[in-house]
mmCIF file of C-alpha atoms in Angstrom:
data_model
loop_
_atom_site.group_PDB
_atom_site.id
_atom_site.type_symbol
_atom_site.label_atom_id
_atom_site.label_comp_id
_atom_site.label_asym_id
_atom_site.label_seq_id
_atom_site.Cartn_x
_atom_site.Cartn_y
_atom_site.Cartn_z
ATOM 1 C CA UNK A 772 119.994 69.968 28.748
ATOM 2 C CA UNK A 773 119.905 66.329 29.829
ATOM 3 C CA UNK A 774 117.882 63.638 31.478
ATOM 4 C CA UNK A 775 116.414 64.323 34.899
ATOM 5 C CA UNK A 776 117.908 62.473 37.839
ATOM 6 C CA UNK A 777 116.031 59.486 39.186
ATOM 7 C CA UNK A 778 114.212 59.826 42.517
ATOM 8 C CA UNK A 779 116.748 57.475 44.100
ATOM 9 C CA UNK A 780 119.684 59.577 42.866
ATOM 10 C CA UNK A 781 118.000 62.704 44.218
ATOM 11 C CA UNK A 782 117.452 61.020 47.582
ATOM 12 C CA UNK A 783 121.103 59.953 47.726
ATOM 13 C CA UNK A 784 122.267 63.474 46.903
ATOM 14 C CA UNK A 785 119.997 65.013 49.516
ATOM 15 C CA UNK A 786 121.063 62.489 52.150
ATOM 16 C CA UNK A 787 124.729 63.060 51.332
ATOM 17 C CA UNK A 788 124.408 66.806 51.868
ATOM 18 C CA UNK A 789 123.632 66.197 55.543
ATOM 19 C CA UNK A 790 127.156 64.897 56.200
ATOM 20 C CA UNK A 791 129.048 66.802 53.516
ATOM 21 C CA UNK A 792 130.766 69.237 55.898
ATOM 22 C CA UNK A 793 132.051 66.400 58.087
ATOM 23 C CA UNK A 794 133.252 64.379 55.125
ATOM 24 C CA UNK A 795 134.915 67.377 53.487
ATOM 25 C CA UNK A 796 136.705 68.428 56.674
ATOM 26 C CA UNK A 797 137.945 64.870 57.256
ATOM 27 C CA UNK A 798 139.223 64.290 53.727
ATOM 28 C CA UNK A 799 140.868 67.715 53.645
ATOM 29 C CA UNK A 800 142.693 67.164 56.953
ATOM 30 C CA UNK A 801 143.822 63.699 55.849
ATOM 31 C CA UNK A 802 144.987 65.028 52.474
ATOM 32 C CA UNK A 803 147.135 67.680 54.167
ATOM 33 C CA UNK A 804 148.667 65.014 56.432
ATOM 34 C CA UNK A 805 149.257 62.710 53.481
ATOM 35 C CA UNK A 806 150.951 65.486 51.473
ATOM 36 C CA UNK A 807 153.282 66.323 54.362
ATOM 37 C CA UNK A 808 154.009 62.635 54.964
ATOM 38 C CA UNK A 809 154.751 61.891 51.300
ATOM 39 C CA UNK A 810 157.220 64.789 51.230
ATOM 40 C CA UNK A 811 159.320 62.991 53.879
ATOM 41 C CA UNK A 812 159.544 59.658 52.047
ATOM 42 C CA UNK A 813 162.650 58.659 50.098
ATOM 43 C CA UNK A 814 161.769 58.223 46.441
ATOM 44 C CA UNK A 815 159.229 61.048 46.272
ATOM 45 C CA UNK A 816 160.467 63.731 43.894
ATOM 46 C CA UNK A 817 157.743 66.302 44.608
ATOM 47 C CA UNK A 818 154.361 66.723 46.276
ATOM 48 C CA UNK A 819 151.632 69.103 45.146
ATOM 49 C CA UNK A 820 149.056 70.260 47.699
ATOM 50 C CA UNK A 821 147.724 73.827 47.565
ATOM 51 C CA UNK A 822 148.377 74.853 51.180
ATOM 52 C CA UNK A 823 151.931 73.477 51.421
ATOM 53 C CA UNK A 824 154.597 76.169 51.650
ATOM 54 C CA UNK A 825 156.434 74.659 48.667
ATOM 55 C CA UNK A 826 153.432 74.720 46.312
ATOM 56 C CA UNK A 827 154.164 77.134 43.435
ATOM 57 C CA UNK A 828 150.704 78.768 43.700
ATOM 58 C CA UNK A 829 150.254 78.561 47.474
ATOM 59 C CA UNK A 830 149.462 82.257 48.057
ATOM 60 C CA UNK A 831 146.920 82.274 45.266
ATOM 61 C CA UNK A 832 145.333 79.021 46.467
ATOM 62 C CA UNK A 833 145.081 80.275 50.051
ATOM 63 C CA UNK A 834 143.440 83.499 48.854
ATOM 64 C CA UNK A 835 141.006 81.741 46.504
ATOM 65 C CA UNK A 836 140.173 78.864 48.840
ATOM 66 C CA UNK A 837 139.999 80.926 52.028
ATOM 67 C CA UNK A 838 142.804 78.982 53.663
ATOM 68 C CA UNK A 839 141.162 75.647 52.887
ATOM 69 C CA UNK A 840 143.045 72.921 51.053
ATOM 70 C CA UNK A 841 141.180 70.175 49.270
ATOM 71 C CA UNK A 842 141.081 66.394 49.191
ATOM 72 C CA UNK A 843 143.406 66.085 46.193
ATOM 73 C CA UNK A 844 147.131 65.375 46.487
ATOM 74 C CA UNK A 845 149.507 64.879 43.594
ATOM 75 C CA UNK A 846 152.992 63.472 43.843
ATOM 76 C CA UNK A 847 155.828 62.308 41.658
ATOM 77 C CA UNK A 848 157.618 59.067 42.352
ATOM 78 C CA UNK A 849 161.204 58.513 41.215
ATOM 79 C CA UNK A 850 161.908 55.608 38.904
ATOM 80 C CA UNK A 851 159.507 55.956 35.993
ATOM 81 C CA UNK A 852 156.799 53.537 34.865
ATOM 82 C CA UNK A 853 158.307 50.432 36.473
ATOM 83 C CA UNK A 854 158.260 52.076 39.900
ATOM 84 C CA UNK A 855 154.792 53.497 39.253
ATOM 85 C CA UNK A 856 153.557 49.986 38.478
ATOM 86 C CA UNK A 857 155.223 48.590 41.607
ATOM 87 C CA UNK A 858 153.685 51.382 43.695
ATOM 88 C CA UNK A 859 150.213 50.693 42.323
ATOM 89 C CA UNK A 860 150.521 46.955 42.998
ATOM 90 C CA UNK A 861 151.745 47.609 46.553
ATOM 91 C CA UNK A 862 149.086 50.231 47.406
ATOM 92 C CA UNK A 863 146.895 47.618 49.021
ATOM 93 C CA UNK A 864 143.276 48.597 49.495
ATOM 94 C CA UNK A 865 143.450 51.689 47.275
ATOM 95 C CA UNK A 866 141.383 51.705 44.126
ATOM 96 C CA UNK A 867 143.068 52.621 40.879
ATOM 97 C CA UNK A 868 140.622 54.822 38.978
ATOM 98 C CA UNK A 869 140.821 57.067 35.928
ATOM 99 C CA UNK A 870 138.316 59.365 37.632
ATOM 100 C CA UNK A 871 138.567 60.774 41.112
ATOM 101 C CA UNK A 872 136.049 61.281 43.870
ATOM 102 C CA UNK A 873 134.639 58.672 46.223
ATOM 103 C CA UNK A 874 134.371 58.036 49.959
ATOM 104 C CA UNK A 875 137.376 55.715 49.567
ATOM 105 C CA UNK A 876 140.792 56.932 48.477
ATOM 106 C CA UNK A 877 141.469 56.479 44.770
ATOM 107 C CA UNK A 878 144.658 56.708 42.722
ATOM 108 C CA UNK A 879 144.993 58.018 39.213
ATOM 109 C CA UNK A 880 148.077 57.632 37.039
ATOM 110 C CA UNK A 881 147.607 60.211 34.258
ATOM 111 C CA UNK A 882 150.325 58.769 32.007
ATOM 112 C CA UNK A 883 148.400 55.505 31.720
ATOM 113 C CA UNK A 884 144.851 56.834 31.985
ATOM 114 C CA UNK A 885 143.537 60.378 31.530
ATOM 115 C CA UNK A 886 146.561 61.701 29.595
ATOM 116 C CA UNK A 887 147.734 58.534 27.843
ATOM 117 C CA UNK A 888 146.911 59.973 24.402
ATOM 118 C CA UNK A 889 149.502 62.725 24.888
ATOM 119 C CA UNK A 890 153.106 62.187 23.966
ATOM 120 C CA UNK A 891 155.645 61.779 26.757
ATOM 121 C CA UNK A 892 157.055 65.177 25.784
ATOM 122 C CA UNK A 893 153.666 66.903 26.080
ATOM 123 C CA UNK A 894 152.988 65.237 29.445
ATOM 124 C CA UNK A 895 156.423 66.424 30.613
ATOM 125 C CA UNK A 896 155.495 69.985 29.604
ATOM 126 C CA UNK A 897 152.428 69.608 31.852
ATOM 127 C CA UNK A 898 154.538 68.243 34.708
ATOM 128 C CA UNK A 899 153.254 64.677 34.407
ATOM 129 C CA UNK A 900 156.075 62.154 34.357
ATOM 130 C CA UNK A 901 155.671 58.376 34.343
ATOM 131 C CA UNK A 902 155.915 58.557 38.141
ATOM 132 C CA UNK A 903 153.195 61.204 38.587
ATOM 133 C CA UNK A 904 150.061 60.251 40.538
ATOM 134 C CA UNK A 905 146.902 62.013 41.613
ATOM 135 C CA UNK A 906 145.216 60.916 44.819
ATOM 136 C CA UNK A 907 141.627 61.632 45.804
ATOM 137 C CA UNK A 908 141.696 61.170 49.574
ATOM 138 C CA UNK A 909 138.732 59.408 51.125
ATOM 139 C CA UNK A 910 137.448 58.751 54.615
ATOM 140 C CA UNK A 911 139.807 55.972 55.712
ATOM 141 C CA UNK A 912 141.668 56.114 58.994
ATOM 142 C CA UNK A 913 144.459 58.650 58.335
ATOM 143 C CA UNK A 914 147.163 56.599 60.070
ATOM 144 C CA UNK A 915 146.229 53.490 58.089
ATOM 145 C CA UNK A 916 146.318 55.495 54.852
ATOM 146 C CA UNK A 917 149.777 56.889 55.638
ATOM 147 C CA UNK A 918 150.972 53.341 56.318
ATOM 148 C CA UNK A 919 149.680 52.143 52.930
ATOM 149 C CA UNK A 920 151.525 54.946 51.133
ATOM 150 C CA UNK A 921 154.705 54.393 53.147
ATOM 151 C CA UNK A 922 154.713 50.704 52.272
ATOM 152 C CA UNK A 923 153.842 51.274 48.609
ATOM 153 C CA UNK A 924 156.564 53.890 48.111
ATOM 154 C CA UNK A 925 159.114 51.650 49.834
ATOM 155 C CA UNK A 926 158.086 48.723 47.585
ATOM 156 C CA UNK A 927 158.386 50.931 44.521
ATOM 157 C CA UNK A 928 161.876 52.071 45.525
ATOM 158 C CA UNK A 929 162.894 48.474 46.300
ATOM 159 C CA UNK A 930 161.747 47.422 42.821
ATOM 160 C CA UNK A 931 163.940 50.135 41.369
ATOM 161 C CA UNK A 932 166.969 48.704 43.125
ATOM 162 C CA UNK A 933 166.078 45.184 41.997
ATOM 163 C CA UNK A 934 165.641 46.266 38.379
ATOM 164 C CA UNK A 935 168.763 48.349 38.130
#
């Protein structure tokens, strides 16, 4: 069904399993904090995190995940593509990636990456506007991460005022 993994890759996977629980707990706790923090920022239209009370499938997520959240947060920024671009430029230290999952926090903008082949109408049906982002939360200091997002959202909203 595929090529076997190299000995080095196997060693890395085995070594990573030793700290998986710690890393998972940390990223999950930071993701929950980030989701709650984003929801307080002007310019954020909505936040999606499975254990938040306002998540449309919260009860189902809690039942399926045993009360756990995850390290993924999605949010929608007001202002369309121009604000999304300003946010990405201002999110200093965060990697922009079409794929998610690393020890460092990564951003994904589906409208310009994973879902760019879909029409704007089809993305809208899926709930993905030009301001929609996915975040894979990493192991950074939670307070520092919240500060990066606060600054980036503020810069994005400032660009909106400057453009309009």
